[in-house]
Coordinates of C-alpha atoms in Angstrom, one line a residue:
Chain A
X61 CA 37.3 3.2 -15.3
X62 CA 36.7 5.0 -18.8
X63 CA 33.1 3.6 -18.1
X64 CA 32.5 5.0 -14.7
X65 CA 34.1 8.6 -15.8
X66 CA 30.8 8.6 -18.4
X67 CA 28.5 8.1 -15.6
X68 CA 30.1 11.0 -13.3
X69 CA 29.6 13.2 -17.4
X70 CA 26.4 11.9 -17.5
X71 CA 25.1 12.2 -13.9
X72 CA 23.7 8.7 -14.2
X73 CA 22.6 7.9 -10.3
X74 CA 22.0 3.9 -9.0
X75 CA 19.1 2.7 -10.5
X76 CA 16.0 3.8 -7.7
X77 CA 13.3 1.9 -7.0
X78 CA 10.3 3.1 -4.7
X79 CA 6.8 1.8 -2.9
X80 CA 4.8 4.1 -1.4
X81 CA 2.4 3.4 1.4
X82 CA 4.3 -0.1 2.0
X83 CA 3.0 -0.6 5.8
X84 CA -0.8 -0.7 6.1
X85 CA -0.7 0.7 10.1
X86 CA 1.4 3.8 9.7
X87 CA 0.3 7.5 8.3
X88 CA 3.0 7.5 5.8
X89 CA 5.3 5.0 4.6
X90 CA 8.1 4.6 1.9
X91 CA 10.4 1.7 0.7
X92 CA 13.2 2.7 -1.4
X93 CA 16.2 0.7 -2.8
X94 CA 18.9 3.2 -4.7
X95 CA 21.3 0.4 -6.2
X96 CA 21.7 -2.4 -3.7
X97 CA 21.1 -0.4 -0.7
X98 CA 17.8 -0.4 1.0
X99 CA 15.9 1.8 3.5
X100 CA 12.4 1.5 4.9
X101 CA 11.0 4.6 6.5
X102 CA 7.3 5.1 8.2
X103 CA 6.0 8.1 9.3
X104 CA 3.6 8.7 12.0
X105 CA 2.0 12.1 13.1
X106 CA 1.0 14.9 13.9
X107 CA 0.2 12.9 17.3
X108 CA -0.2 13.6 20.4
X109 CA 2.7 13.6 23.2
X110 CA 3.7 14.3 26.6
X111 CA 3.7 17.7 28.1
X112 CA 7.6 18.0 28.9
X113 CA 8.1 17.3 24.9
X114 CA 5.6 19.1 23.7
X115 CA 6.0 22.9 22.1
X116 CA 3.4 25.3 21.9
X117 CA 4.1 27.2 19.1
X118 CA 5.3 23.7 16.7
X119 CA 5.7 20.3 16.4
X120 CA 7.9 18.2 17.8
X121 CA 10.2 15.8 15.4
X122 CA 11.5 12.8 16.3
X123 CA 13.7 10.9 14.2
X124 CA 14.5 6.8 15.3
X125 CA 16.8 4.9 13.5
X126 CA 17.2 0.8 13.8
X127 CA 20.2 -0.6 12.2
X128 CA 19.6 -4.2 10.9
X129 CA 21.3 -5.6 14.2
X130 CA 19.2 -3.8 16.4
X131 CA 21.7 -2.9 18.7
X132 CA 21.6 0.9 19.5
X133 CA 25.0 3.1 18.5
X134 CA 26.5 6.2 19.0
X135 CA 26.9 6.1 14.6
X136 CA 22.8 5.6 14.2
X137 CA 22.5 8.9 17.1
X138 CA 24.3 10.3 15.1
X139 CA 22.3 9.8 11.5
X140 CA 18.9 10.3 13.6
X141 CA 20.3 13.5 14.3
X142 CA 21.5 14.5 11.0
X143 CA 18.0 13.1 9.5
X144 CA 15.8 14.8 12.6
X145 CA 17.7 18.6 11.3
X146 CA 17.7 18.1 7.5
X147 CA 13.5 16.8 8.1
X148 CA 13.0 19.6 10.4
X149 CA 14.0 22.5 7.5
X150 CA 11.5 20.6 5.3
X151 CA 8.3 20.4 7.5
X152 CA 6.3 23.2 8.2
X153 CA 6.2 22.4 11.5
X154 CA 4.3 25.1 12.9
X155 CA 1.0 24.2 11.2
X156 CA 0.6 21.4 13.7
X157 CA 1.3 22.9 17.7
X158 CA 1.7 20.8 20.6
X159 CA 2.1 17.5 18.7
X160 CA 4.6 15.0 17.6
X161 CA 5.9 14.0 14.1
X162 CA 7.8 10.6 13.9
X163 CA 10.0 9.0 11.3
X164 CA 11.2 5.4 12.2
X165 CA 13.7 4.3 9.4
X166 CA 14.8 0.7 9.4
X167 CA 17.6 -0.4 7.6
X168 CA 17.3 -3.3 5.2
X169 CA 20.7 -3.5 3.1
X170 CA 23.5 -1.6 3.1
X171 CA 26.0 -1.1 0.6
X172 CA 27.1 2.9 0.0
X173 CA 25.5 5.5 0.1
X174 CA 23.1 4.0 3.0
X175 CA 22.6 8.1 4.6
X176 CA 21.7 9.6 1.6
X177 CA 19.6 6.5 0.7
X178 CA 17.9 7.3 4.4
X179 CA 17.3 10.8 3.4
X180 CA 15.7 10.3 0.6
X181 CA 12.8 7.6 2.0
X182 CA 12.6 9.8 4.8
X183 CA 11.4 12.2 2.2
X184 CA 9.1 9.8 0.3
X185 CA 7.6 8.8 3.2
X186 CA 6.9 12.2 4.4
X187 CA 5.5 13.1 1.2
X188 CA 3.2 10.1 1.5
X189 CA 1.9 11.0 5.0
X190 CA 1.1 13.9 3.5
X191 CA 2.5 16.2 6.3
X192 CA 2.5 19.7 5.3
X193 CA 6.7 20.7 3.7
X194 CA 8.0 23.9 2.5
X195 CA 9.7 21.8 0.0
X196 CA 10.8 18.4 -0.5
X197 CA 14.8 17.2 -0.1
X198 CA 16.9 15.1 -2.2
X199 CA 20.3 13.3 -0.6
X200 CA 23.1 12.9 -3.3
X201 CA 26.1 11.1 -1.8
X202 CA 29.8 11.4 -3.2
X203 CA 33.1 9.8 -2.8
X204 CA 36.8 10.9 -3.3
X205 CA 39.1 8.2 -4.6
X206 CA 42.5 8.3 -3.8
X207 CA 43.6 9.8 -7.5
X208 CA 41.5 12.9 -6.5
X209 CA 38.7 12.1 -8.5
X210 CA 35.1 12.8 -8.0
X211 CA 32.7 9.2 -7.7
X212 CA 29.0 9.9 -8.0
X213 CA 27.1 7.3 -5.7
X214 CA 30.2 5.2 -4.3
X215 CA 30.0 1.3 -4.5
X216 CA 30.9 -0.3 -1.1
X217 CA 34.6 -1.1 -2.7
X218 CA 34.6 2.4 -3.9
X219 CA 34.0 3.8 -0.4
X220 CA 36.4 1.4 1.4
X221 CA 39.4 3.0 -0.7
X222 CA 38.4 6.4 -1.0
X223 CA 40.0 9.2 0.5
X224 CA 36.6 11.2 1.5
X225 CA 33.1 11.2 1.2
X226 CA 30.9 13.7 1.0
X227 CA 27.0 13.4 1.6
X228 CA 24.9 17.0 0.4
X229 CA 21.1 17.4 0.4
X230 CA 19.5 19.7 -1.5
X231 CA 16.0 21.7 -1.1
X232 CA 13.5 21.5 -4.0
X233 CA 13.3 25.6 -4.6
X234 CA 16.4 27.0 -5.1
X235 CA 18.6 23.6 -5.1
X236 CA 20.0 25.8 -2.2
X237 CA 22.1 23.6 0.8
X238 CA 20.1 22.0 3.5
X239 CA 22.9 19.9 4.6
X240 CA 26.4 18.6 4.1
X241 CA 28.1 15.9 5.6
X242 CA 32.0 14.7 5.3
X243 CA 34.3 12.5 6.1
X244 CA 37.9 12.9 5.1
X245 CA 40.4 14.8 3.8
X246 CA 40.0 17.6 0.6
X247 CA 40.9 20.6 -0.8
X248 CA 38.1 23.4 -1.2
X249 CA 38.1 23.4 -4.6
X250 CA 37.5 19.9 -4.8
X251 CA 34.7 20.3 -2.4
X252 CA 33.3 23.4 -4.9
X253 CA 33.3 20.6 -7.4
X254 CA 31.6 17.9 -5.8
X255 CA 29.4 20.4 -4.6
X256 CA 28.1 21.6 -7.7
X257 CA 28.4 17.9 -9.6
X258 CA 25.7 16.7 -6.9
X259 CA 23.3 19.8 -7.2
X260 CA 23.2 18.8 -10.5
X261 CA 22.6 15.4 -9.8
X262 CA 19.8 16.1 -7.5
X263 CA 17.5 16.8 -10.3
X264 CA 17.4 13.1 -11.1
X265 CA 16.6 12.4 -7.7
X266 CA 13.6 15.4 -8.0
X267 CA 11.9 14.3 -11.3
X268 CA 12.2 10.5 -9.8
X269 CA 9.6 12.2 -7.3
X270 CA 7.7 13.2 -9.4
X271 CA 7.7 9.9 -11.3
X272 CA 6.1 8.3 -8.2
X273 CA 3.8 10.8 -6.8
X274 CA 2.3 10.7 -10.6
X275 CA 2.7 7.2 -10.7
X276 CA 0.2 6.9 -7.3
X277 CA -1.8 10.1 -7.8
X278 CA -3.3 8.6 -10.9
X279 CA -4.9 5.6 -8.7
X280 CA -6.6 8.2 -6.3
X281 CA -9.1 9.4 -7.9
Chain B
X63 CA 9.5 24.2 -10.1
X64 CA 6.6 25.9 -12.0
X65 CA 3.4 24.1 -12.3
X66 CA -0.3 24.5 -14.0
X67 CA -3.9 23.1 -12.7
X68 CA -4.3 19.4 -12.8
X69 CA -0.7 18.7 -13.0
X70 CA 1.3 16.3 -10.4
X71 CA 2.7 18.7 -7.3
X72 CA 5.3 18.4 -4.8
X73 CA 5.7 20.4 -1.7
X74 CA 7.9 24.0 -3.1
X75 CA 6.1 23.9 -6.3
X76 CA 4.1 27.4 -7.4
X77 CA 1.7 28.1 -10.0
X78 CA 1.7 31.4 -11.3
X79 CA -1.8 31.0 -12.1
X80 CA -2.8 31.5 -8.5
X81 CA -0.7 34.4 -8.7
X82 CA -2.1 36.6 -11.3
X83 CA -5.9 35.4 -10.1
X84 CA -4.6 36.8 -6.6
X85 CA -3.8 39.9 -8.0
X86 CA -7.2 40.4 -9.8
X87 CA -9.5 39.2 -7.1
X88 CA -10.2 37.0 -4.2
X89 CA -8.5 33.4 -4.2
X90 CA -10.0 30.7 -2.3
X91 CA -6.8 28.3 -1.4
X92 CA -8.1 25.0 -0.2
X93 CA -6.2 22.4 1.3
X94 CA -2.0 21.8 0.2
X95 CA -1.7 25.6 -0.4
X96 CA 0.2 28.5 1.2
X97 CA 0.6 32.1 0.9
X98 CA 4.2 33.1 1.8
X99 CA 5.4 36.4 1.6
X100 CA 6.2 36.4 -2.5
X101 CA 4.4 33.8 -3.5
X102 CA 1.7 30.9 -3.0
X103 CA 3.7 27.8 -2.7
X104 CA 2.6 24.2 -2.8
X105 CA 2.8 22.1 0.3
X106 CA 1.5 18.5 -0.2
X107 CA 2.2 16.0 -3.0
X108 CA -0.7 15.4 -5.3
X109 CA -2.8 16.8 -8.1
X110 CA -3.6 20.8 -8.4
X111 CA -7.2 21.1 -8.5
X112 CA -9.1 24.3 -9.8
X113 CA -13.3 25.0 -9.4
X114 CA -13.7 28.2 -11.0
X115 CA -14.0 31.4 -10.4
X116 CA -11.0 31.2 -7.9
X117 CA -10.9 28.3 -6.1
X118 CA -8.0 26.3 -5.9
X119 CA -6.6 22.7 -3.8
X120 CA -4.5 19.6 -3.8
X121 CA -5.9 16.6 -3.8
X122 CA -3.5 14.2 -1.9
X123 CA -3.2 11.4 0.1
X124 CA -3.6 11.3 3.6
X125 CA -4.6 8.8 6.4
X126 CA -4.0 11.4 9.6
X127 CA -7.4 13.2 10.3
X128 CA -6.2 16.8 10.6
X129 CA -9.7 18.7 11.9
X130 CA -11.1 21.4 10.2
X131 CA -14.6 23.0 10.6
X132 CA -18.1 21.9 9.6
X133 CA -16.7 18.5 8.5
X134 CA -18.8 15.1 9.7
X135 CA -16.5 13.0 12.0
X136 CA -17.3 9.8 13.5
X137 CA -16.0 9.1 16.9
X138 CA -15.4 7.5 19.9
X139 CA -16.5 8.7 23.4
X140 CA -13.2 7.8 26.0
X141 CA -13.9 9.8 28.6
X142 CA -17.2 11.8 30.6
X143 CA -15.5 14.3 32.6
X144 CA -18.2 16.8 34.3
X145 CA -20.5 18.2 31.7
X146 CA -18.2 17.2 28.9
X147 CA -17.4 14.3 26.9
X148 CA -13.9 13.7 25.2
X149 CA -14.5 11.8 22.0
X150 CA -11.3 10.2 19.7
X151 CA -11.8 11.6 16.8
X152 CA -8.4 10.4 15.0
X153 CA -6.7 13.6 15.6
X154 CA -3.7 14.4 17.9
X155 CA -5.8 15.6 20.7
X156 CA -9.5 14.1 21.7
X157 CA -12.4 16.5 20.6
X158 CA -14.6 17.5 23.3
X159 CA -18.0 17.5 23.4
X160 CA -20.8 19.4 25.8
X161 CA -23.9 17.3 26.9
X162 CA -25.7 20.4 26.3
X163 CA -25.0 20.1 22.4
X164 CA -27.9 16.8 22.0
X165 CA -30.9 17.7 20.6
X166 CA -33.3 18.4 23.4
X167 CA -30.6 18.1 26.5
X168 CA -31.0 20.3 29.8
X169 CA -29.2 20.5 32.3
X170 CA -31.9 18.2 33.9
X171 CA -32.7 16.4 31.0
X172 CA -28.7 14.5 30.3
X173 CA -28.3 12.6 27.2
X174 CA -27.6 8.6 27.4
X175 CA -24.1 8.6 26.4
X176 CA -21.7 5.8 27.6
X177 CA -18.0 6.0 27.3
X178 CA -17.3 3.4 24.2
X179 CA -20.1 4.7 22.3
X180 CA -19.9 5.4 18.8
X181 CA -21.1 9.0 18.0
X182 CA -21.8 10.7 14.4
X183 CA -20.8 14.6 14.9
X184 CA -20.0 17.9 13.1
X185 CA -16.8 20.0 13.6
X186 CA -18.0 23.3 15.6
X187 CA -14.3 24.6 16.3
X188 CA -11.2 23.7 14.9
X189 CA -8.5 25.4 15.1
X190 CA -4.5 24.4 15.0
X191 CA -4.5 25.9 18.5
X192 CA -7.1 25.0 20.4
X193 CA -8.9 21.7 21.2
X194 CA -11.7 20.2 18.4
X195 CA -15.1 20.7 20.0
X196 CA -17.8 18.5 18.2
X197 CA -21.7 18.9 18.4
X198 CA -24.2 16.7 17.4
X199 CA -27.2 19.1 16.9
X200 CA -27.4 21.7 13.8
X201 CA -27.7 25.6 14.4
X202 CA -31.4 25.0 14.8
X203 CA -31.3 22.7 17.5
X204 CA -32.3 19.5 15.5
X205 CA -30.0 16.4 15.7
X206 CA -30.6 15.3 11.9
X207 CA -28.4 12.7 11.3
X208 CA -26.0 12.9 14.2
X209 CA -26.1 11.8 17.5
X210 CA -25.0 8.0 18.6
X211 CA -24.7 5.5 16.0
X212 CA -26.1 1.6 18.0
X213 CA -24.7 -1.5 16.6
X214 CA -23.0 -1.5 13.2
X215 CA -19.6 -2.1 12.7
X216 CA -16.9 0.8 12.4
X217 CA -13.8 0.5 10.2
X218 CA -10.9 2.6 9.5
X219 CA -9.3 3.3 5.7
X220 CA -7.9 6.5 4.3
X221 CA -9.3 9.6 3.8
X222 CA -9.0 9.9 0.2
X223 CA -11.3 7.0 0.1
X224 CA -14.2 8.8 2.4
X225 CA -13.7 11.5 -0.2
X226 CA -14.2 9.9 -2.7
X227 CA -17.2 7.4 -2.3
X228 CA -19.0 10.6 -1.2
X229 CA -18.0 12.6 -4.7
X230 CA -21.9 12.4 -6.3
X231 CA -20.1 10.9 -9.6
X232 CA -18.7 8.2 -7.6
X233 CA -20.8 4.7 -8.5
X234 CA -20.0 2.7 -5.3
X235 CA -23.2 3.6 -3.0
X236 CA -25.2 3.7 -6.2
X237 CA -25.0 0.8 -7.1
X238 CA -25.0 -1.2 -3.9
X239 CA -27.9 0.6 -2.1
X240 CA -30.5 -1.0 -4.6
X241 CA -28.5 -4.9 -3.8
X242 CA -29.5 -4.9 0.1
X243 CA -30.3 -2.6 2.4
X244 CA -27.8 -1.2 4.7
X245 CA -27.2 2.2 6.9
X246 CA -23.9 4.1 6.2
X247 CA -22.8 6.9 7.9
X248 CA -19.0 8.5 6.4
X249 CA -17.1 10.3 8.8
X250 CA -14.3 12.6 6.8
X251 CA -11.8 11.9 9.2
X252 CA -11.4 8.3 7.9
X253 CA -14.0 6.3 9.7
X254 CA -17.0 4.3 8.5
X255 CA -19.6 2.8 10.4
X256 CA -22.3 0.1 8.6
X257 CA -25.2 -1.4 9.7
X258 CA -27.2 -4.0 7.6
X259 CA -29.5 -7.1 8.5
X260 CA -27.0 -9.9 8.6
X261 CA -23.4 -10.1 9.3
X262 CA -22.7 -11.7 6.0
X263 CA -24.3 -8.1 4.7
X264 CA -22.0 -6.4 6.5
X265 CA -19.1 -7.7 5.6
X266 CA -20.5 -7.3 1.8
X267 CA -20.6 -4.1 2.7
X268 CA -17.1 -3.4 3.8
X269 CA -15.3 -5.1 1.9
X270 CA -16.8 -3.2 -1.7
X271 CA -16.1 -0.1 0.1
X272 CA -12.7 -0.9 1.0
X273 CA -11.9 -2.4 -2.2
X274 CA -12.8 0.4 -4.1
X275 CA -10.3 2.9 -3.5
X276 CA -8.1 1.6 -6.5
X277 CA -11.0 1.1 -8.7
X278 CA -12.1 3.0 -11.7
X279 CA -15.9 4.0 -11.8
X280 CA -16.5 0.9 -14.1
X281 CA -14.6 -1.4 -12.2
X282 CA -16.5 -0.7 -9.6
X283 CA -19.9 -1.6 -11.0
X284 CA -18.4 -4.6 -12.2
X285 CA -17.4 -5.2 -8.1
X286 CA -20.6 -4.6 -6.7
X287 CA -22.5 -6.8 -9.3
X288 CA -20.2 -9.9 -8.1
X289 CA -20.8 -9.3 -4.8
X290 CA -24.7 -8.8 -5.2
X291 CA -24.7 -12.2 -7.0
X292 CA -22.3 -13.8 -4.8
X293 CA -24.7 -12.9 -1.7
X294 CA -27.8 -13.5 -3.6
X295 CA -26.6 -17.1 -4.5
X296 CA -25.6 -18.4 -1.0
X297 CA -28.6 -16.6 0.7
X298 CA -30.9 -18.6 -1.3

């Protein structure tokens, strides 16, 4: 315990490791494993589309999600929804009328912190396709165990017995809220707290960005 | 975050260097660049490029062809519709192209141009809002080097790596045009068509272009000396 209470001090996230450009077909790919858990995103776009889902003054998003069953849920609507809205803040959209932008994330392993985890290869892979964005995103995810304290980047037995969890993404300006998801039970204060431990934490995720983008921008020359 | 020419961007970064240019004179922005209402922001990952006086870009990776004006395409014709062709260009929406806009067409006198055909073109409008139209003559009327490419062999591979075999310093063609012979025409939206003598050749071809996009400049001469010698050796 002592241990992990040093961690949530030192905003030490799950180790992250990233490929970009990881499928040869697509405009934009990203493969990112935060911990154990694992998520594969590809983005495709600006395409075109059908008249009924087309808009004339931006472009449409669409967000699919395949779970590593493959069976369709009401839970993976769901995500694709809440990844579809926080993608849609990000992308400047109205650069590209009257065409589609899609994001197909597979899952590959899943232990915690599997939406955030989403979130952020969305994001990689976006930035890979290079898409024009306002800004890029980083998801931190939290977790509230049942003596009321705050876990930074839950382990699957840590999420089984907490009492919430709490999933915040951040934009890159202002660190300001793009989106907050929770499950549970909390007091506001508590939510104040978790809120302000992850915008901290988000940095990490930003200058882990960074790392990559420099780490491929010095191949293309 | 705040950033300075020839560092590593992400989309929301700023330099403030554009900033105080802009409020001296005029600022070219290029590419990955936006002027919002306080501030130009960054909006594509890559490196912050400066050409002085005032120019300023981000050179990033991208494998969607996005059209923009007076750029070389290579494309495919899918559809002759009327007096117009549609051509796949690689972008959401099929450029079109008049059959008045060949060197020496009338209305009488059509140019030969199947659907399927290959064509070499220049970007005449292209705009987020309106459909890419394509022309294969120059504002004098002359075709130069556009117009259908025959036989050869078309390939696909990002555009960073059109970009950057046609930078001047880059050693590729260089070195390899002196090896064999061979016809190369470099379409920016990601599309290269070869020609040479044998299919062997061809493929010799490719494969040093495609193999250079991670390369460094002397890597790359080392490449194309292997594959001259390779060819050399099994041709004799």
């Amino acid at each position: 315990m002592g241990a992990e209470e040093q961690n949530i001090k030192e905003f030490k996230l799950k180790p992250m490791k990233c490929e970009l450009n990881f499928l040869s077909k697509s405009d934009g790919s990203a493969i990112l494993s935060q911990g154990e858990t694992v998520a594969l995103a590809s983005v495709n776009g600006p395409l075109d589309v059908k008249m009924q889902s087309q808009s004339i003054e931006k472009s449409t998003l669409e967000v699919l999600f395949c779970s590593k069953g493959g069976k369709p849920s009401v839970g993976d609507r769901y995500k694709e929804n809440i990844i579809r809205q926080t993608c849609e803040t990000a992308i400047l959209s109205s650069l590209y009328p009257r065409t589609a932008i899609t994001i197909t994330i597979q899952e590959l392993e899943d232990y915690g912190g599997f939406l955030s985890c989403c979130l952020n290869t969305a994001c990689l892979a976006l930035v890979n396709s290079g898409v024009a964005m306002r800004h890029v995103f980083a998801a931190v995810s939290c977790a509230l165990d049942d003596r009321g304290n705050i876990l930074l980047e839950p382990t699957q037995q840590q999420l089984e017995t907490a009492r919430a969890t709490m999933n915040f993404v951040f934009d890159s300006r202002q660190k300001s809220l793009v989106t907050s998801f929770t499950e549970g039970a909390f007091s506001e204060d508590t939510y104040k707290e978790a809120l302000a431990r992850c915008r901290s934490a988000s940095d990490l995720v930003f200058s882990f960005y960074r790392d990559i983008v420099t780490k491929y921008s010095k191949v293309i020359g | 975050m705040k950033v300075e020419v020839d560092d590593v961007v992400l989309p929301g970064d700023f330099s403030e260097e554009i900033d105080t240019a802009g409020e001296k004179g005029k600022v070219i922005l290029g590419p990955g660049l936006r002027k919002e209402i306080d501030k130009v922001y960054i909006t594509k990952a890559g490196v912050l490029r400066k050409r002085a006086p005032n120019t300023f870009w981000v050179d990033s990776y991208q494998k969607r062809y996005v059209p923009s004006r007076g750029e070389n395409v290579i494309g495919f014709v899918v559809q002759k519709s009327g007096d117009i062709f549609r051509v796949d260009v690689g972008s959401s929406c099929p450029a079109t192209l008049s059959y008045l806009s060949f060197e020496n067409a009338t209305k009488k006198n059509r140019p030969e141009v199947q659907v399927g055909d290959v064509l070499y073109a220049k970007m005449l409008v292209a705009s987020k809002d309106m459909e890419p139209e394509i022309v294969c003559v120059d504002s004098h009327g002359k075709k130069g080097r556009l117009g259908v490419l025959n036989e050869g062999f078309v390939f696909k591979c990002s555009l960073n790596l059109v970009r950057k075999i046609l930078n001047p310093s880059c050693p590729l063609l260089e070195s390899i045009k002196n090896e064999w012979p061979f016809e190369l025409a470099a379409g920016m939206n990601g599309r290269i068509w070869i020609k040479a003598n044998t299919m062997r050749e061809t493929i010799a071809v490719g494969n040093a272009i495609l193999a250079s996009e991670y390369l460094s400049d002397d890597e790359i001469k080392n490449m194309c000396t292997n594959i001259a010698s390779i060819l050399a050796g099994h041709v004799s």
